[in-house]
Amino acid sequence: MAETSVLPNPLREGIRMRRTPDACAMVIFGASGDLTERKLLPALYYLARERLLPGGFSIIGCSRTPYSNDQFREKMRQAIVTHLNLDNGNDPILESFCKNVYYLTDNFGDPKAYSQLVDLINRLDQEGKTSGNRLFYLATPPSFFPVIVKHLGSAGLAKPKDPDKTWTRVVLEKPFGRDLESARQLNRTVTRVFHEDQVYRIDHYLGKETVQNLLVFRFANGIFEPIWNRRYIDHVQIAVAETLGVENRGSYYEESGLLRDMIQNHVLQLLSLVAMEPPASFDAKAVRDEKAKVLRALRPIPMEQVNDFTVRAQYAKGFAEGKEVPGYRSEPNVSPKSVTETFAALKLSLDNWRWADVPFYLRSGKRLAKRVSEITIQFRRVPHLLFQGAVTDSIEPNVMAVRIQPDEGISLRFSAKVPGTTPQIRPVKMDFRYGEAFGASPPTAYETLLLDCMLGDNTLFNRDDAVELSWELVTPILDRWKQDGEKGLASYEAGSWGPVEADAFIERDGRAWRRL
Amino acid sequence: MLTLESLAGGESQEVKISELESKLAQLGRSKMKENQGAEATVTRAASLTLVVLVETPEAAQEVSEQICAISEQNPCRAVVLVAQPEAKPAALRAWISVHFNQPSSASAKRLCAEQILVEARGDAVNDLGNVVLPLTLSGLPVHFWWRAARFDPPDYFRQVFRLTSRVLVDSARFLHPEPDLLELAGHVKRQSAQFSFLDLNWSRITPWRELISQCFDRPETRGYLDRLERVRIEYESESPRLAAQGVQALLIAGWLAGRLKWQPGARPSRKQNSTSSFYLRSAHGEVEVQRVARRFEGAGKGVCFWITLEGGGDPPASFKLDRGCDGRSVVTRAEILGRPLVTRTVRLEVLDEAQLVNEELQISGRDPIFEESLSIVARCLQT
């Protein structure tokens, strides 16, 4: 379906003009939930305050909890004040923003609620508070996706009001499926109602500034691309470590586990950005095509070899974030016999020319020693140790580290001579930090992604094929782990860097995890 | 009276012109050593050389205070030049200092900027250019912030301009706004191939331009852009920012005219009481642009600024952007006769000078829309 726009606005030309989307109604399903309060409304308010939303922008919250418009407005107003640390006094911008917030009680399965939604959107259109464009945001548990999508279709809300002048889009929060089959089924359900171009599968990791900068770093600098291949790179590590445990998400986590929660989406997305070929242009299709090619090139791990290429573990009690913390099995809503993994390490290979024989080591876990996400490119060692007299056993290989959070930045480790008469060589680090170089804080991931979605730019959103390809890789691992149950599930102390089995796993290849 | 000795007190030290670079390196090293505690990492960072011209010691003090804020977003070496050609006796003196800041995200302290203050009195101003040349950082762009009441660079800066990538002026500082704008437009026309020009006052109106643009993004309002008949820009008649706001109004008018292909000189401009009008020709007829300096209840700080755009046709429409005395937010109203009023409130604060410089330094290259707008303003002022 072609996206359309009105006649170009000549006032918008020029290097300083920021993009602002068309007037639209944003309908949030699951509006009484945590995500809406903590992330969506604060991000939308911020965009409105910074003049990045158009006049004629309205929000309609839909959820099962009954609220009046005024009650919901007040709840959202409080949420924005709390999460953005605003002064709770008179803020004309916040008051103006909240005036355009509406609420409908909806159990998601009742056709009448969708008729009411149609009436409300039409009324807002007529009152000039929207302009025929619609954005549906599904912030509900995924089990509601099919029924909401189906009813949107039946109510005639999935098609643009005027295909030549208006647009309709739907945003789906992760997790998108729980295995290959359920992801395929969900894709089929969604694309029976919406065209794939209308579907925005959100992964907030991709909205982070450093993740986006990966593309700029790789493709706007001439010096990196020539060495970004098997000839110069020994291996790649991607780490996403959290200090938090499962908190109050025990029930969810029991069903999900680390592999589904982090690796299938965030970590594989990072991998695809690191490994992709240069796209022909920076448009969404070209970028997403190249990312999908990477996922397609991932060598499948057959069920019988899963234990050779993976490590899984669960945190035991320990000391994290300055206090004693319980083990996973003692967390609320977690089975005392749970075999759900809270840590995973994988070794993946890409079967293509650029990356043949370059292993990608992925690791992610909860209750680790530090909250850090980092991509490490370790280059090959020099072929010959020229400095035989140097006081060193070997020269450390060059390492480029892309820090995603916290302290976003890029560092390069290289060797230098220690000043003095003795020929000593020592590794030193060259550091670039976003906070230092640019000062200004980048927008949050949700601000970036919500704006992109309203602007019709789906570069940073997952496409159906990418989702299915990542499940293709992950599903046999899940199946094998399920089959093995307790067998092969390692344990690690909360607050540590994971199980010793993970260290042995990489040391087997003569390598080591980077100290984070 | 403020003297540069008092300004240079505290962390600054006076050095000989010939020793500026070596003393600065020495000072940097000693400061880094002082701050190299167990937990503190001190790093040097610079992305440009910022040369600043000021006319008085008071202005030098203001700039010195801003350099740190600028350096947080644009790490730089700042060379502040105080040119006083009328002062006696002729003398050339210099002071150096380093600025630290505390990054919000890490515990590390860092050396973020070096500042060199050079005072030239009497005939010594002729040496300023040669003082600056060796102080620019190699491989990095040179930006020249011309913080003076008029842009009319003397010949002794010729060699510095050869190295300069960009000149920042602030038309809000112009003593005689209209003739000085005309003069600036002449310089831009002649020299924009050599380096780019940016005006901080243009930066002040960027959010206003965004808001005006947004009025015409919607399909139902886009058509009015071609049928605008009157633009009225109102600002405070009694405030220290009167001249600045007057120039902003001119630049907005120039921008609209340039973008919408309005031609100046439809008929002679007119001035009646506090309202100046000039007339432009659009494809649909005549457009009147009014600049109105008037009293606002409770005002006085020069933050009140109202813009009204009226479009003809059936039904007629008006678009209003009003910033009141709070100086923080703008209420926008789009009113098409017979349809519901669409209104909202957005943030639009008056940015301070350091914020504006920071914004400008992050933009690379020329701004052809500014150049076009300024050129049209010049043509309007000549009608």
PDB file of C-alpha atoms in Angstrom, chain A residues 135-280:
ATOM      1  CA  LEU A 135      -1.562   4.754  14.630  1.00  0.00           C
ATOM      2  CA  PHE A 136      -2.546   1.698  16.655  1.00  0.00           C
ATOM      3  CA  TYR A 137      -0.089   0.742  19.378  1.00  0.00           C
ATOM      4  CA  LEU A 138      -0.536  -2.738  20.839  1.00  0.00           C
ATOM      5  CA  ALA A 139       1.001  -2.497  24.308  1.00  0.00           C
ATOM      6  CA  THR A 140      -0.933  -5.524  25.548  1.00  0.00           C
ATOM      7  CA  PRO A 141       0.339  -9.020  26.302  1.00  0.00           C
ATOM      8  CA  PRO A 142       0.943 -10.711  22.926  1.00  0.00           C
ATOM      9  CA  SER A 143      -1.934 -13.124  23.457  1.00  0.00           C
ATOM     10  CA  PHE A 144      -4.271 -10.183  22.692  1.00  0.00           C
ATOM     11  CA  PHE A 145      -2.599  -9.246  19.401  1.00  0.00           C
ATOM     12  CA  PRO A 146      -4.702 -11.565  17.194  1.00  0.00           C
ATOM     13  CA  VAL A 147      -8.042 -10.508  18.624  1.00  0.00           C
ATOM     14  CA  ILE A 148      -7.249  -6.785  18.503  1.00  0.00           C
ATOM     15  CA  VAL A 149      -5.911  -6.999  14.963  1.00  0.00           C
ATOM     16  CA  LYS A 150      -8.950  -8.990  13.856  1.00  0.00           C
ATOM     17  CA  HIS A 151     -11.380  -6.483  15.340  1.00  0.00           C
ATOM     18  CA  LEU A 152      -9.506  -3.530  13.891  1.00  0.00           C
ATOM     19  CA  GLY A 153      -9.923  -5.186  10.521  1.00  0.00           C
ATOM     20  CA  SER A 154     -13.625  -5.911  11.049  1.00  0.00           C
ATOM     21  CA  ALA A 155     -14.283  -2.345  12.188  1.00  0.00           C
ATOM     22  CA  GLY A 156     -12.680  -1.001   9.012  1.00  0.00           C
ATOM     23  CA  LEU A 157      -9.902   0.636  10.988  1.00  0.00           C
ATOM     24  CA  ALA A 158      -7.002  -1.191   9.368  1.00  0.00           C
ATOM     25  CA  LYS A 159      -7.372   0.497   6.007  1.00  0.00           C
ATOM     26  CA  PRO A 160      -6.426   4.145   5.558  1.00  0.00           C
ATOM     27  CA  LYS A 161      -9.437   6.428   5.641  1.00  0.00           C
ATOM     28  CA  ASP A 162      -8.468   7.970   2.337  1.00  0.00           C
ATOM     29  CA  PRO A 163      -5.720   5.868   0.716  1.00  0.00           C
ATOM     30  CA  ASP A 164      -4.483   8.833  -1.324  1.00  0.00           C
ATOM     31  CA  LYS A 165      -4.126  11.200   1.589  1.00  0.00           C
ATOM     32  CA  THR A 166      -3.977   9.333   4.869  1.00  0.00           C
ATOM     33  CA  TRP A 167      -2.168   6.442   6.511  1.00  0.00           C
ATOM     34  CA  THR A 168      -2.867   3.762   9.090  1.00  0.00           C
ATOM     35  CA  ARG A 169      -0.111   1.902  10.954  1.00  0.00           C
ATOM     36  CA  VAL A 170       0.097  -0.655  13.729  1.00  0.00           C
ATOM     37  CA  VAL A 171       2.903  -1.051  16.268  1.00  0.00           C
ATOM     38  CA  LEU A 172       3.462  -4.401  17.947  1.00  0.00           C
ATOM     39  CA  GLU A 173       5.482  -4.685  21.131  1.00  0.00           C
ATOM     40  CA  LYS A 174       7.772  -7.648  21.681  1.00  0.00           C
ATOM     41  CA  PRO A 175       7.718 -10.572  22.212  1.00  0.00           C
ATOM     42  CA  PHE A 176       6.588 -11.364  18.720  1.00  0.00           C
ATOM     43  CA  GLY A 177       5.779 -15.046  19.099  1.00  0.00           C
ATOM     44  CA  ARG A 178       7.370 -17.565  21.440  1.00  0.00           C
ATOM     45  CA  ASP A 179       8.807 -19.870  18.779  1.00  0.00           C
ATOM     46  CA  LEU A 180       8.984 -20.162  15.011  1.00  0.00           C
ATOM     47  CA  GLU A 181       5.520 -21.576  14.575  1.00  0.00           C
ATOM     48  CA  SER A 182       3.765 -19.034  16.795  1.00  0.00           C
ATOM     49  CA  ALA A 183       5.664 -16.163  15.121  1.00  0.00           C
ATOM     50  CA  ARG A 184       4.609 -17.417  11.693  1.00  0.00           C
ATOM     51  CA  GLN A 185       1.040 -17.759  12.867  1.00  0.00           C
ATOM     52  CA  LEU A 186       1.056 -14.248  14.289  1.00  0.00           C
ATOM     53  CA  ASN A 187       2.566 -12.830  11.117  1.00  0.00           C
ATOM     54  CA  ARG A 188      -0.160 -14.518   9.108  1.00  0.00           C
ATOM     55  CA  THR A 189      -2.867 -13.140  11.398  1.00  0.00           C
ATOM     56  CA  VAL A 190      -1.502  -9.613  11.301  1.00  0.00           C
ATOM     57  CA  THR A 191      -0.838  -9.507   7.564  1.00  0.00           C
ATOM     58  CA  ARG A 192      -4.309 -10.815   6.790  1.00  0.00           C
ATOM     59  CA  VAL A 193      -5.552  -7.485   8.104  1.00  0.00           C
ATOM     60  CA  PHE A 194      -2.626  -5.081   7.656  1.00  0.00           C
ATOM     61  CA  HIS A 195      -0.172  -4.836   4.811  1.00  0.00           C
ATOM     62  CA  GLU A 196       3.401  -5.576   5.959  1.00  0.00           C
ATOM     63  CA  ASP A 197       4.345  -1.924   5.235  1.00  0.00           C
ATOM     64  CA  GLN A 198       1.820  -0.852   7.859  1.00  0.00           C
ATOM     65  CA  VAL A 199       3.287  -3.096  10.554  1.00  0.00           C
ATOM     66  CA  TYR A 200       5.934  -1.722  12.936  1.00  0.00           C
ATOM     67  CA  ARG A 201       7.423  -4.402  15.221  1.00  0.00           C
ATOM     68  CA  ILE A 202       9.184  -2.438  17.871  1.00  0.00           C
ATOM     69  CA  ASP A 203      12.433  -3.422  19.557  1.00  0.00           C
ATOM     70  CA  HIS A 204      13.413  -0.489  21.744  1.00  0.00           C
ATOM     71  CA  TYR A 205      17.064  -1.510  21.564  1.00  0.00           C
ATOM     72  CA  LEU A 206      17.143  -0.364  17.966  1.00  0.00           C
ATOM     73  CA  GLY A 207      16.070   3.123  19.007  1.00  0.00           C
ATOM     74  CA  LYS A 208      19.181   3.641  21.093  1.00  0.00           C
ATOM     75  CA  GLU A 209      21.523   6.249  19.739  1.00  0.00           C
ATOM     76  CA  THR A 210      24.628   4.047  19.742  1.00  0.00           C
ATOM     77  CA  VAL A 211      22.844   1.283  17.900  1.00  0.00           C
ATOM     78  CA  GLN A 212      21.920   3.732  15.177  1.00  0.00           C
ATOM     79  CA  ASN A 213      25.421   5.108  15.253  1.00  0.00           C
ATOM     80  CA  LEU A 214      26.729   1.662  14.397  1.00  0.00           C
ATOM     81  CA  LEU A 215      25.523   2.217  10.861  1.00  0.00           C
ATOM     82  CA  VAL A 216      27.055   5.681  10.706  1.00  0.00           C
ATOM     83  CA  PHE A 217      30.262   4.413  12.235  1.00  0.00           C
ATOM     84  CA  ARG A 218      30.565   1.587   9.751  1.00  0.00           C
ATOM     85  CA  PHE A 219      29.357   3.280   6.612  1.00  0.00           C
ATOM     86  CA  ALA A 220      30.253   6.957   7.019  1.00  0.00           C
ATOM     87  CA  ASN A 221      33.927   6.276   7.792  1.00  0.00           C
ATOM     88  CA  GLY A 222      36.233   5.044   5.098  1.00  0.00           C
ATOM     89  CA  ILE A 223      38.764   3.458   7.435  1.00  0.00           C
ATOM     90  CA  PHE A 224      36.687   0.713   9.032  1.00  0.00           C
ATOM     91  CA  GLU A 225      34.930  -1.024   6.174  1.00  0.00           C
ATOM     92  CA  PRO A 226      38.104  -2.348   4.499  1.00  0.00           C
ATOM     93  CA  ILE A 227      39.097  -4.207   7.677  1.00  0.00           C
ATOM     94  CA  TRP A 228      35.564  -5.272   8.669  1.00  0.00           C
ATOM     95  CA  ASN A 229      35.913  -8.867   7.534  1.00  0.00           C
ATOM     96  CA  ARG A 230      37.415 -12.303   8.159  1.00  0.00           C
ATOM     97  CA  ARG A 231      40.833 -11.216   6.977  1.00  0.00           C
ATOM     98  CA  TYR A 232      41.347  -8.824   9.878  1.00  0.00           C
ATOM     99  CA  ILE A 233      38.776  -9.782  12.486  1.00  0.00           C
ATOM    100  CA  ASP A 234      39.400 -12.743  14.766  1.00  0.00           C
ATOM    101  CA  HIS A 235      36.011 -12.837  16.430  1.00  0.00           C
ATOM    102  CA  VAL A 236      33.092 -10.706  17.611  1.00  0.00           C
ATOM    103  CA  GLN A 237      31.515 -10.643  21.055  1.00  0.00           C
ATOM    104  CA  ILE A 238      28.125  -9.190  21.877  1.00  0.00           C
ATOM    105  CA  ALA A 239      27.241  -8.853  25.536  1.00  0.00           C
ATOM    106  CA  VAL A 240      24.030  -7.619  27.099  1.00  0.00           C
ATOM    107  CA  ALA A 241      24.377  -7.843  30.862  1.00  0.00           C
ATOM    108  CA  GLU A 242      21.839  -6.774  33.453  1.00  0.00           C
ATOM    109  CA  THR A 243      22.215  -6.450  37.192  1.00  0.00           C
ATOM    110  CA  LEU A 244      18.488  -6.743  37.796  1.00  0.00           C
ATOM    111  CA  GLY A 245      16.824 -10.041  38.536  1.00  0.00           C
ATOM    112  CA  VAL A 246      13.351 -10.850  37.288  1.00  0.00           C
ATOM    113  CA  GLU A 247      11.818  -8.427  39.830  1.00  0.00           C
ATOM    114  CA  ASN A 248       8.031  -8.738  39.681  1.00  0.00           C
ATOM    115  CA  ARG A 249       8.049 -10.386  36.259  1.00  0.00           C
ATOM    116  CA  GLY A 250       8.498 -13.940  37.524  1.00  0.00           C
ATOM    117  CA  SER A 251       5.421 -15.352  35.785  1.00  0.00           C
ATOM    118  CA  TYR A 252       6.379 -13.758  32.487  1.00  0.00           C
ATOM    119  CA  TYR A 253       9.972 -14.853  32.780  1.00  0.00           C
ATOM    120  CA  GLU A 254       9.055 -18.446  33.570  1.00  0.00           C
ATOM    121  CA  GLU A 255       7.345 -18.571  30.182  1.00  0.00           C
ATOM    122  CA  SER A 256      10.004 -16.616  28.395  1.00  0.00           C
ATOM    123  CA  GLY A 257      13.557 -17.177  29.630  1.00  0.00           C
ATOM    124  CA  LEU A 258      16.655 -15.308  28.598  1.00  0.00           C
ATOM    125  CA  LEU A 259      16.943 -16.681  25.085  1.00  0.00           C
ATOM    126  CA  ARG A 260      13.483 -15.472  24.096  1.00  0.00           C
ATOM    127  CA  ASP A 261      13.682 -12.279  26.121  1.00  0.00           C
ATOM    128  CA  MET A 262      17.056 -10.989  24.930  1.00  0.00           C
ATOM    129  CA  ILE A 263      18.880 -13.112  22.377  1.00  0.00           C
ATOM    130  CA  GLN A 264      16.111 -13.752  19.860  1.00  0.00           C
ATOM    131  CA  ASN A 265      15.421 -10.053  19.457  1.00  0.00           C
ATOM    132  CA  HIS A 266      17.908  -7.508  20.883  1.00  0.00           C
ATOM    133  CA  VAL A 267      21.122  -9.458  20.536  1.00  0.00           C
ATOM    134  CA  LEU A 268      20.422 -10.859  17.088  1.00  0.00           C
ATOM    135  CA  GLN A 269      19.444  -7.386  15.932  1.00  0.00           C
ATOM    136  CA  LEU A 270      22.788  -6.082  17.123  1.00  0.00           C
ATOM    137  CA  LEU A 271      24.526  -8.942  15.377  1.00  0.00           C
ATOM    138  CA  SER A 272      22.793  -8.147  12.114  1.00  0.00           C
ATOM    139  CA  LEU A 273      23.881  -4.501  12.309  1.00  0.00           C
ATOM    140  CA  VAL A 274      27.490  -5.496  12.962  1.00  0.00           C
ATOM    141  CA  ALA A 275      27.601  -8.077  10.221  1.00  0.00           C
ATOM    142  CA  MET A 276      25.438  -6.592   7.461  1.00  0.00           C
ATOM    143  CA  GLU A 277      26.767  -5.567   4.069  1.00  0.00           C
ATOM    144  CA  PRO A 278      26.591  -1.882   3.127  1.00  0.00           C
ATOM    145  CA  PRO A 279      23.056  -1.186   1.921  1.00  0.00           C
ATOM    146  CA  ALA A 280      22.633   0.573  -1.404  1.00  0.00           C
TER     147      ALA A 280
END
